[in-house]
XYZ file of C-alpha atoms in Angstrom:
430
model
C -0.027 0.106 0.053
C 1.331 3.384 -0.894
C 2.051 6.238 1.651
C -1.237 8.176 0.550
C -3.393 5.101 0.457
C -2.145 4.133 4.086
C -2.707 7.715 5.236
C -6.107 7.836 4.037
C -6.966 4.497 5.550
C -5.756 5.553 9.004
C -7.786 8.627 8.826
C -10.840 6.972 7.998
C -10.343 4.460 10.928
C -9.696 7.321 13.335
C -12.433 9.482 12.441
C -14.927 6.523 12.564
C -14.069 5.830 16.004
C -14.274 9.464 16.978
C -10.664 10.550 17.666
C -10.101 13.656 19.389
C -7.934 15.084 16.453
C -7.772 13.925 12.860
C -5.611 16.354 10.805
C -8.118 18.962 11.158
C -11.171 16.661 11.133
C -13.755 17.525 13.766
C -14.294 15.216 16.738
C -17.771 14.334 15.851
C -17.069 13.676 12.154
C -17.649 10.358 10.333
C -15.586 9.507 7.346
C -17.049 8.583 4.106
C -15.778 8.406 0.500
C -18.510 10.398 -0.890
C -21.039 12.968 0.496
C -23.974 13.848 -1.686
C -26.033 16.987 -0.512
C -29.652 17.193 -1.674
C -32.405 14.774 -1.874
C -33.997 15.689 -5.019
C -34.282 13.304 -7.866
C -30.589 14.163 -9.312
C -29.046 14.015 -5.870
C -30.709 10.694 -4.855
C -29.796 9.262 -8.303
C -26.144 10.399 -7.819
C -25.972 8.904 -4.300
C -27.452 5.533 -5.664
C -24.958 5.458 -8.433
C -21.848 6.005 -6.221
C -23.203 3.314 -3.875
C -23.778 0.846 -6.805
C -20.357 1.540 -8.046
C -18.861 0.364 -4.681
C -18.224 3.851 -2.921
C -19.124 4.446 0.860
C -21.709 7.148 0.233
C -23.962 9.131 2.578
C -26.834 11.163 1.284
C -27.772 14.384 3.250
C -31.272 15.228 2.672
C -34.516 16.477 4.007
C -37.870 14.791 3.032
C -38.793 16.049 -0.461
C -41.977 18.136 -0.895
C -44.880 16.431 -2.922
C -44.290 17.008 -6.707
C -46.926 16.531 -9.202
C -44.738 17.341 -12.110
C -43.733 14.768 -14.726
C -40.315 14.251 -16.410
C -39.593 12.968 -19.895
C -36.293 10.855 -19.527
C -34.597 10.881 -22.767
C -31.907 8.626 -24.168
C -28.661 8.549 -21.952
C -30.934 9.544 -18.971
C -32.700 6.118 -19.450
C -29.503 4.037 -19.768
C -27.962 5.552 -16.654
C -30.909 4.909 -14.753
C -31.250 1.306 -16.078
C -27.360 0.904 -15.231
C -28.176 1.781 -11.528
C -31.376 -0.373 -11.356
C -34.186 2.174 -11.547
C -35.873 1.224 -14.688
C -36.965 -2.054 -13.279
C -38.182 -0.163 -10.040
C -40.260 1.927 -12.332
C -42.055 -0.768 -14.194
C -45.229 0.255 -15.682
C -45.076 3.661 -14.369
C -43.215 4.808 -17.314
C -44.762 5.662 -20.706
C -42.590 5.401 -23.795
C -42.119 8.281 -25.989
C -42.391 7.106 -29.441
C -43.139 10.098 -31.331
C -42.480 13.759 -30.739
C -44.317 16.419 -32.706
C -44.010 20.072 -33.153
C -46.930 22.372 -34.265
C -46.640 25.912 -35.036
C -49.573 27.595 -33.483
C -48.416 31.046 -33.444
C -50.815 32.171 -35.959
C -48.061 34.457 -37.596
C -47.547 35.319 -41.303
C -44.550 33.082 -41.352
C -45.827 29.653 -40.258
C -43.538 26.628 -39.836
C -44.564 23.228 -41.001
C -45.521 20.533 -38.603
C -42.422 18.437 -37.664
C -42.657 14.841 -36.418
C -39.690 13.098 -34.884
C -40.363 9.433 -35.020
C -37.913 7.009 -32.842
C -38.463 4.301 -35.513
C -36.552 6.514 -37.910
C -33.209 5.905 -35.837
C -33.695 2.251 -34.963
C -35.538 2.891 -31.453
C -38.852 1.947 -30.203
C -39.109 5.112 -28.072
C -36.741 8.151 -27.370
C -37.306 7.614 -23.631
C -40.010 7.471 -21.307
C -42.341 9.981 -19.375
C -42.920 9.276 -15.626
C -44.472 11.291 -12.666
C -41.884 12.772 -10.523
C -43.636 11.168 -7.487
C -43.362 7.795 -9.039
C -39.609 8.436 -10.074
C -38.884 9.577 -6.389
C -40.475 6.321 -4.909
C -38.551 4.346 -7.193
C -35.323 5.866 -6.028
C -36.310 5.455 -2.544
C -36.954 1.824 -3.094
C -33.665 1.169 -4.865
C -31.646 3.287 -2.308
C -33.082 1.098 0.538
C -31.571 -2.027 -1.074
C -28.131 -0.790 -1.173
C -25.633 -1.449 1.728
C -23.152 1.264 0.844
C -25.479 4.049 1.023
C -26.395 5.848 4.149
C -29.281 8.285 4.144
C -29.220 11.175 6.711
C -32.421 13.223 6.990
C -30.781 16.631 7.919
C -29.562 19.782 6.320
C -26.006 20.639 5.173
C -25.165 24.018 6.607
C -21.411 24.258 6.164
C -18.510 23.171 4.066
C -14.897 23.470 4.663
C -11.927 21.858 2.417
C -8.429 20.798 2.834
C -6.050 19.283 0.175
C -6.876 15.944 1.118
C -10.607 16.161 2.547
C -13.789 18.030 2.525
C -15.911 18.457 5.741
C -19.825 18.922 5.685
C -21.417 20.487 8.702
C -25.173 19.289 9.576
C -27.751 21.622 11.253
C -27.783 19.087 14.186
C -23.909 19.848 14.712
C -22.635 16.682 13.172
C -20.033 16.534 10.513
C -19.193 14.196 7.700
C -15.705 14.155 6.205
C -15.222 12.749 2.558
C -12.907 12.516 -0.390
C -15.562 14.190 -2.538
C -18.654 16.171 -1.837
C -21.441 16.354 -4.717
C -23.795 19.272 -4.342
C -27.378 18.482 -5.759
C -28.930 20.935 -3.556
C -30.969 23.101 -6.089
C -30.796 26.376 -7.673
C -30.184 28.188 -4.443
C -27.320 25.532 -3.418
C -25.812 26.509 -0.041
C -22.882 24.351 -0.894
C -22.168 26.118 -4.040
C -22.402 29.377 -2.105
C -20.130 28.353 0.734
C -17.585 27.472 -1.952
C -17.684 30.813 -3.571
C -18.816 29.771 -6.821
C -20.446 32.625 -8.541
C -23.779 32.357 -10.367
C -25.483 34.336 -13.168
C -29.377 34.410 -13.011
C -31.992 35.747 -15.335
C -35.605 35.694 -15.742
C -38.307 35.357 -18.556
C -41.741 37.261 -18.892
C -43.520 34.088 -18.509
C -44.941 31.571 -16.075
C -45.504 27.871 -16.485
C -48.505 26.152 -15.493
C -47.898 22.428 -14.929
C -50.739 19.765 -14.503
C -51.960 16.211 -15.363
C -55.169 15.464 -17.070
C -57.171 12.429 -18.455
C -58.610 12.418 -21.893
C -60.918 10.516 -23.918
C -58.762 9.451 -27.148
C -55.609 7.466 -26.830
C -52.330 9.478 -27.156
C -50.477 6.440 -28.909
C -47.198 7.382 -27.047
C -47.080 10.583 -28.899
C -45.950 13.932 -27.371
C -47.288 17.117 -28.903
C -45.734 20.561 -28.543
C -47.552 23.589 -29.775
C -45.516 26.462 -30.313
C -47.573 29.685 -29.324
C -46.728 33.223 -29.155
C -46.492 32.951 -25.443
C -44.332 30.025 -25.302
C -44.679 26.161 -25.810
C -47.780 24.268 -24.981
C -46.511 20.766 -24.478
C -48.654 17.473 -23.747
C -46.476 14.431 -22.734
C -48.029 10.976 -22.461
C -48.562 9.074 -19.286
C -49.712 5.599 -18.775
C -53.317 5.068 -19.747
C -55.328 7.808 -21.318
C -53.530 10.413 -19.275
C -51.253 13.071 -20.157
C -48.735 15.754 -18.431
C -48.916 19.417 -19.654
C -46.545 22.174 -19.354
C -48.019 25.460 -20.270
C -45.956 28.384 -20.863
C -47.984 31.531 -20.502
C -48.039 35.195 -19.906
C -47.863 35.699 -16.059
C -51.076 37.867 -15.975
C -53.067 35.180 -17.874
C -51.365 32.353 -15.972
C -52.772 33.868 -12.798
C -56.256 33.830 -14.156
C -56.100 30.214 -15.367
C -55.031 28.754 -12.103
C -58.071 30.401 -10.481
C -60.548 28.925 -12.920
C -62.711 26.059 -11.952
C -61.442 22.757 -13.124
C -64.165 22.240 -15.547
C -63.712 25.615 -17.329
C -60.092 25.181 -17.465
C -60.456 21.641 -18.932
C -62.541 23.322 -21.732
C -59.680 25.896 -22.292
C -56.989 23.184 -22.416
C -59.081 21.031 -24.911
C -59.452 24.073 -27.245
C -55.543 24.701 -27.003
C -55.067 21.062 -27.869
C -57.327 21.567 -30.886
C -59.519 18.578 -29.489
C -56.733 15.989 -30.576
C -57.534 13.862 -27.395
C -61.219 14.703 -27.216
C -62.626 15.773 -23.873
C -60.368 16.388 -20.960
C -60.506 16.259 -17.148
C -58.036 18.008 -15.170
C -56.402 16.532 -12.028
C -56.279 18.861 -9.272
C -54.224 20.581 -7.751
C -52.076 22.289 -10.370
C -48.952 24.151 -10.024
C -47.531 27.502 -11.419
C -44.076 29.139 -11.145
C -42.133 31.869 -12.869
C -39.764 31.086 -15.557
C -36.073 31.752 -14.837
C -32.555 30.518 -15.607
C -29.308 30.253 -14.009
C -25.538 29.473 -15.066
C -22.398 29.007 -12.886
C -19.056 30.325 -13.433
C -17.472 26.721 -12.831
C -19.051 23.346 -11.899
C -16.339 22.478 -9.462
C -14.697 23.669 -6.260
C -12.041 22.211 -3.978
C -13.340 18.588 -3.391
C -16.662 19.913 -4.678
C -18.746 18.964 -7.900
C -22.037 20.469 -8.701
C -24.673 18.455 -10.246
C -28.350 19.307 -11.475
C -29.711 22.673 -10.761
C -26.942 23.549 -8.347
C -24.825 23.674 -11.577
C -27.591 24.876 -14.330
C -31.121 25.877 -14.387
C -33.603 26.826 -17.189
C -37.208 26.625 -18.133
C -39.134 23.317 -18.616
C -38.631 23.431 -22.275
C -37.342 20.672 -24.675
C -37.164 17.843 -21.754
C -33.746 19.071 -21.005
C -33.607 19.961 -17.205
C -33.213 16.606 -15.245
C -31.869 14.851 -18.362
C -29.046 17.507 -18.288
C -28.560 16.785 -14.466
C -28.516 13.000 -14.859
C -25.797 13.323 -17.424
C -23.896 15.390 -14.620
C -24.539 12.386 -12.196
C -23.189 9.764 -14.681
C -20.045 11.876 -15.432
C -18.964 12.470 -11.698
C -19.501 8.853 -11.112
C -17.533 7.781 -14.197
C -14.693 10.220 -13.166
C -14.767 8.965 -9.485
C -14.268 5.313 -10.789
C -11.230 6.125 -12.783
C -9.733 8.037 -9.787
C -10.827 5.547 -7.136
C -7.977 5.965 -4.973
C -8.944 9.793 -4.369
C -12.269 10.883 -6.452
C -12.016 14.314 -5.139
C -8.486 15.150 -6.381
C -8.092 18.195 -8.356
C -7.256 16.416 -11.633
C -10.318 14.252 -11.381
C -12.504 17.547 -10.968
C -10.847 19.231 -13.917
C -11.905 16.109 -15.987
C -15.610 16.332 -14.906
C -15.527 20.207 -15.664
C -14.133 19.472 -19.037
C -16.791 16.779 -19.688
C -19.749 18.605 -18.702
C -19.045 22.210 -19.658
C -19.932 21.812 -23.515
C -22.995 19.952 -22.933
C -24.389 22.526 -20.229
C -23.480 25.578 -22.240
C -25.055 24.276 -25.534
C -28.369 23.051 -23.916
C -28.698 26.102 -21.913
C -28.268 28.271 -25.146
C -30.520 25.939 -27.283
C -33.526 26.296 -24.675
C -32.945 29.943 -24.342
C -33.100 30.559 -28.090
C -35.928 28.357 -28.697
C -38.076 30.216 -25.923
C -36.803 33.787 -27.016
C -37.584 32.943 -30.809
C -41.279 32.312 -29.758
C -41.497 35.606 -28.098
C -39.954 37.447 -30.791
C -41.909 39.686 -33.321
C -38.914 40.370 -35.298
C -39.601 39.164 -38.934
C -36.021 37.844 -39.437
C -36.055 35.830 -36.371
C -39.291 34.161 -37.274
C -37.924 33.486 -40.612
C -34.895 31.704 -39.171
C -37.003 29.712 -36.960
C -39.566 28.781 -39.502
C -36.784 28.080 -42.004
C -35.113 25.701 -39.606
C -38.257 23.599 -38.666
C -38.882 23.383 -42.463
C -35.427 22.008 -43.194
C -36.007 19.494 -40.375
C -39.429 18.393 -41.810
C -38.008 18.025 -45.339
C -34.518 16.566 -45.002
C -34.094 13.286 -43.466
C -30.543 13.547 -42.673
C -30.983 16.736 -40.535
C -33.824 15.329 -38.829
C -32.085 12.168 -37.923
C -29.106 14.056 -36.666
C -31.282 16.237 -34.537
C -32.906 13.198 -32.999
C -29.696 11.414 -32.299
C -28.301 14.509 -30.666
C -31.434 14.830 -28.573
C -31.115 11.121 -27.449
C -27.272 11.160 -26.987
C -25.478 14.391 -27.222
C -22.230 13.931 -29.532
C -23.798 10.780 -31.366
C -25.361 12.972 -34.360
C -22.728 12.267 -36.945
C -21.749 8.630 -35.826
C -25.025 7.002 -34.893
C -26.404 5.934 -31.362
C -24.033 3.528 -29.561
C -25.023 -0.002 -29.513
C -25.557 0.211 -25.705
C -27.864 2.928 -25.854
C -29.842 1.244 -28.547
C -30.280 -1.988 -26.383
C -31.463 0.075 -23.235
C -33.680 2.818 -24.897
C -36.888 1.603 -26.009
C -36.142 -2.012 -26.423
C -37.467 -3.330 -23.161
C -40.400 -1.184 -22.463
C -41.435 -1.510 -18.764
């Protein structure tokens, strides 16, 4: 055993037995290889992934608030969740997404053609699956309970200090955990990010999102339909049975009015905006509304710290990018840690994680921002560019296939989908 490994082994032993002084580590601290802060979907998936990969892991998280939203898990996200045992846990709660349809409903002079992205065109049965966040959270909890290397601590992380060879997380109850690596998955207002001094740029949009689930008379046939309106996307995403979720981007003033309507009146408006393609609808109450905003960080890492999910990037619920981007963060940091198992929090490992994720995060953030702003713009050249782009996707199979591959597996557009991804996405439907 090398000197460095022997030193770390001794530090772990003395911290676990509560030594009075362990090279700066607190008396009450416990030693783990990985500390994950944040019990949302991305944080819990990260903790499960580390534990499944053989790392002694602790997840520090308060009980999650009820969440009636859904998430469209696309491509690599499905493969990652399958690898850590989640897709089996989800079972029939996940609905395949076989076709994604874009419809220009802006009513403007320059109107784009309807574009359909069919997974079969690129050799898949489905691009991914749509699942209620509550069902996904429950599946994560079931999977976490089966892992011996994962400890879950219901508390808040309130402080972070680091040295060259470990990080120390302070809990609200006064306890401490020392670790080689801390993964911050503690949301947009990330206390871990703030403690590390990582700056964040935030912005807002003149829009609000209405999020709800609904039953409908006609089958959706695993098709998701996104209407592009002047106020933003109006997106139906299929759920199991004759149910769908809806993300409705609207002017804040109108959003306030809609959420106060009776359920039957709101159902009539939703059916009208869907052009009755699913027949009569019934709204499941309650519904949620929140303002649209975005955020971008100066860097995704600090000393012994990695940011994942909304701690590192945030943008509107458009294009099914939010959690999917976060799950790619999870997969990347676990992969880097496996390649640096003797010290997963070393500076060179974190530089590698930063390099792996920066391009994907920037391109997806920019893409969502441009799509959203293009719908709001009345400037004719912007409308022309958007219309021409969608027309090209509809008319040229190569461009459409490229866009589908990039959406499912970033970086695969020119070379096709990796075999492992084809096997996991859409081939074994739950």
